[in-house]
Short mmCIF file of N, CA and C in Angstrom, two decimals:
data_model
loop_
_atom_site.label_atom_id
_atom_site.label_comp_id
_atom_site.label_asym_id
_atom_site.label_seq_id
_atom_site.Cartn_x
_atom_site.Cartn_y
_atom_site.Cartn_z
N MET A 279 0.84 -1.19 0.00
CA MET A 279 0.00 0.00 0.00
C MET A 279 0.88 1.25 0.00
N LYS A 280 0.40 2.26 -0.67
CA LYS A 280 1.10 3.54 -0.67
C LYS A 280 0.74 4.33 0.58
N THR A 281 1.60 5.27 0.93
CA THR A 281 1.39 6.08 2.14
C THR A 281 0.04 6.77 2.12
N ASN A 282 -0.33 7.39 0.99
CA ASN A 282 -1.61 8.09 0.95
C ASN A 282 -2.79 7.14 1.12
N GLU A 283 -2.67 5.91 0.64
CA GLU A 283 -3.74 4.93 0.82
C GLU A 283 -3.87 4.53 2.29
N ILE A 284 -2.74 4.42 2.97
CA ILE A 284 -2.76 4.08 4.39
C ILE A 284 -3.41 5.20 5.20
N ILE A 285 -3.08 6.45 4.88
CA ILE A 285 -3.68 7.59 5.57
C ILE A 285 -5.19 7.59 5.34
N LYS A 286 -5.62 7.31 4.10
CA LYS A 286 -7.05 7.24 3.80
C LYS A 286 -7.73 6.14 4.62
N GLU A 287 -7.07 4.99 4.75
CA GLU A 287 -7.62 3.89 5.55
C GLU A 287 -7.74 4.28 7.02
N ILE A 288 -6.74 4.99 7.53
CA ILE A 288 -6.80 5.45 8.92
C ILE A 288 -8.03 6.33 9.10
N LEU A 289 -8.25 7.26 8.17
CA LEU A 289 -9.42 8.14 8.27
C LEU A 289 -10.72 7.34 8.22
N THR A 290 -10.82 6.42 7.28
CA THR A 290 -12.05 5.65 7.09
C THR A 290 -12.34 4.73 8.27
N VAL A 291 -11.37 3.93 8.65
CA VAL A 291 -11.56 2.94 9.71
C VAL A 291 -11.90 3.61 11.04
N ASN A 292 -11.31 4.76 11.29
CA ASN A 292 -11.51 5.44 12.57
C ASN A 292 -12.55 6.56 12.50
N ASN A 293 -13.20 6.69 11.33
CA ASN A 293 -14.23 7.70 11.13
C ASN A 293 -13.72 9.09 11.52
N LEU A 294 -12.56 9.45 10.98
CA LEU A 294 -11.93 10.72 11.30
C LEU A 294 -11.96 11.66 10.10
N SER A 295 -12.05 12.92 10.36
CA SER A 295 -11.89 13.94 9.33
C SER A 295 -10.40 14.27 9.23
N GLN A 296 -10.03 14.98 8.18
CA GLN A 296 -8.64 15.42 8.05
C GLN A 296 -8.27 16.31 9.23
N GLU A 297 -9.20 17.17 9.63
CA GLU A 297 -8.95 18.09 10.73
C GLU A 297 -8.70 17.34 12.04
N LYS A 298 -9.51 16.31 12.30
CA LYS A 298 -9.37 15.54 13.53
C LYS A 298 -8.05 14.77 13.53
N LEU A 299 -7.69 14.17 12.40
CA LEU A 299 -6.42 13.46 12.32
C LEU A 299 -5.27 14.43 12.53
N ALA A 300 -5.36 15.60 11.93
CA ALA A 300 -4.32 16.62 12.11
C ALA A 300 -4.16 16.97 13.58
N ALA A 301 -5.26 17.12 14.29
CA ALA A 301 -5.20 17.45 15.72
C ALA A 301 -4.56 16.32 16.51
N ILE A 302 -4.91 15.09 16.20
CA ILE A 302 -4.34 13.93 16.90
C ILE A 302 -2.82 13.87 16.69
N LEU A 303 -2.38 14.18 15.47
CA LEU A 303 -0.97 14.06 15.11
C LEU A 303 -0.18 15.35 15.32
N CYS A 304 -0.87 16.40 15.77
CA CYS A 304 -0.22 17.70 16.01
C CYS A 304 0.43 18.27 14.74
N VAL A 305 -0.31 18.17 13.64
CA VAL A 305 0.12 18.75 12.37
C VAL A 305 -1.02 19.59 11.82
N SER A 306 -0.77 20.30 10.75
CA SER A 306 -1.82 21.10 10.13
C SER A 306 -2.71 20.21 9.26
N GLN A 307 -3.91 20.70 9.01
CA GLN A 307 -4.82 20.00 8.11
C GLN A 307 -4.22 19.97 6.71
N LYS A 308 -3.49 21.00 6.34
CA LYS A 308 -2.83 21.07 5.03
C LYS A 308 -1.81 19.94 4.89
N ALA A 309 -1.09 19.62 5.96
CA ALA A 309 -0.13 18.52 5.92
C ALA A 309 -0.85 17.20 5.62
N VAL A 310 -1.97 16.97 6.31
CA VAL A 310 -2.75 15.75 6.07
C VAL A 310 -3.26 15.72 4.64
N SER A 311 -3.74 16.85 4.15
CA SER A 311 -4.21 16.95 2.77
C SER A 311 -3.10 16.62 1.79
N ASN A 312 -1.91 17.14 2.03
CA ASN A 312 -0.77 16.85 1.15
C ASN A 312 -0.41 15.37 1.17
N TRP A 313 -0.50 14.74 2.33
CA TRP A 313 -0.25 13.29 2.42
C TRP A 313 -1.27 12.53 1.59
N LEU A 314 -2.54 12.91 1.73
CA LEU A 314 -3.62 12.22 1.03
C LEU A 314 -3.51 12.38 -0.48
N ASN A 315 -3.04 13.54 -0.92
CA ASN A 315 -2.90 13.80 -2.36
C ASN A 315 -1.59 13.26 -2.93
N GLY A 316 -0.75 12.68 -2.07
CA GLY A 316 0.52 12.13 -2.52
C GLY A 316 1.56 13.20 -2.83
N CYS A 317 1.32 14.43 -2.40
CA CYS A 317 2.27 15.53 -2.63
C CYS A 317 3.41 15.52 -1.63
N ASP A 318 3.21 14.86 -0.52
CA ASP A 318 4.20 14.84 0.56
C ASP A 318 4.00 13.58 1.37
N THR A 319 4.98 13.23 2.18
CA THR A 319 4.86 12.11 3.10
C THR A 319 5.14 12.62 4.52
N PRO A 320 4.62 11.93 5.51
CA PRO A 320 4.87 12.36 6.89
C PRO A 320 6.36 12.38 7.21
N ASN A 321 6.78 13.37 7.99
CA ASN A 321 8.17 13.41 8.45
C ASN A 321 8.34 12.41 9.60
N ALA A 322 9.55 12.28 10.09
CA ALA A 322 9.85 11.29 11.13
C ALA A 322 9.00 11.50 12.37
N SER A 323 8.81 12.74 12.77
CA SER A 323 8.01 13.06 13.95
C SER A 323 6.55 12.62 13.75
N SER A 324 6.02 12.90 12.57
CA SER A 324 4.63 12.52 12.27
C SER A 324 4.49 11.00 12.19
N MET A 325 5.51 10.34 11.62
CA MET A 325 5.48 8.88 11.56
C MET A 325 5.43 8.28 12.96
N LEU A 326 6.20 8.85 13.87
CA LEU A 326 6.19 8.38 15.25
C LEU A 326 4.81 8.59 15.88
N MET A 327 4.19 9.73 15.61
CA MET A 327 2.84 10.01 16.13
C MET A 327 1.83 9.02 15.55
N ILE A 328 1.95 8.70 14.27
CA ILE A 328 1.05 7.73 13.65
C ILE A 328 1.25 6.37 14.31
N TYR A 329 2.50 5.99 14.54
CA TYR A 329 2.77 4.72 15.21
C TYR A 329 2.19 4.71 16.62
N ASN A 330 2.41 5.77 17.37
CA ASN A 330 1.93 5.84 18.75
C ASN A 330 0.41 5.83 18.84
N ASN A 331 -0.26 6.41 17.86
CA ASN A 331 -1.72 6.50 17.91
C ASN A 331 -2.45 5.38 17.18
N PHE A 332 -1.81 4.80 16.16
CA PHE A 332 -2.51 3.81 15.34
C PHE A 332 -1.75 2.49 15.19
N GLY A 333 -0.52 2.42 15.68
CA GLY A 333 0.24 1.18 15.63
C GLY A 333 0.82 0.84 14.27
N ILE A 334 0.80 1.79 13.35
CA ILE A 334 1.35 1.57 12.01
C ILE A 334 2.82 1.97 12.04
N THR A 335 3.69 1.02 11.76
CA THR A 335 5.13 1.28 11.83
C THR A 335 5.58 2.14 10.65
N PRO A 336 6.73 2.81 10.78
CA PRO A 336 7.26 3.56 9.64
C PRO A 336 7.46 2.68 8.40
N ASN A 337 7.91 1.44 8.58
CA ASN A 337 8.07 0.54 7.43
C ASN A 337 6.74 0.29 6.74
N GLU A 338 5.68 0.11 7.52
CA GLU A 338 4.35 -0.08 6.94
C GLU A 338 3.90 1.19 6.23
N LEU A 339 4.11 2.33 6.86
CA LEU A 339 3.68 3.60 6.31
C LEU A 339 4.39 3.91 4.99
N LEU A 340 5.64 3.50 4.89
CA LEU A 340 6.41 3.74 3.66
C LEU A 340 6.23 2.65 2.61
N GLY A 341 5.38 1.67 2.91
CA GLY A 341 5.08 0.63 1.93
C GLY A 341 6.09 -0.50 1.89
N LEU A 342 6.97 -0.58 2.88
CA LEU A 342 7.96 -1.64 2.92
C LEU A 342 7.40 -2.93 3.51
N GLU A 343 6.34 -2.80 4.31
CA GLU A 343 5.64 -3.94 4.89
C GLU A 343 4.14 -3.66 4.77
N GLU A 344 3.35 -4.70 4.74
CA GLU A 344 1.90 -4.55 4.65
C GLU A 344 1.31 -4.26 6.02
N PRO A 345 0.55 -3.15 6.15
CA PRO A 345 -0.05 -2.84 7.45
C PRO A 345 -1.12 -3.87 7.83
N THR A 346 -1.23 -4.13 9.12
CA THR A 346 -2.20 -5.12 9.59
C THR A 346 -3.34 -4.51 10.39
N ASN A 347 -3.17 -3.27 10.85
CA ASN A 347 -4.19 -2.66 11.69
C ASN A 347 -4.21 -1.15 11.44
N PHE A 348 -5.41 -0.60 11.40
CA PHE A 348 -5.57 0.84 11.18
C PHE A 348 -6.32 1.50 12.33
N LYS A 349 -6.74 0.70 13.30
CA LYS A 349 -7.56 1.23 14.40
C LYS A 349 -6.75 2.05 15.37
N GLN A 350 -7.39 3.12 15.84
CA GLN A 350 -6.76 3.99 16.82
C GLN A 350 -6.64 3.24 18.15
N LYS A 351 -5.51 3.43 18.81
CA LYS A 351 -5.26 2.77 20.10
C LYS A 351 -6.08 3.40 21.18
#
């Protein structure tokens, strides 16, 4: 899976808006939008926040491994 597809799955599975995900990850809504559009990828700090909140590892997020869970912890 591509990073933007994983972000979309996180939103769908957890019934989150871009704004709510941005608040959870302490980033701007524009950053989330850029991730979803494939214009950018999360930086290391954001990847750590995604891991801490959703259990998705950086390797999964970067498409090196297949993610197994998208649910918020």
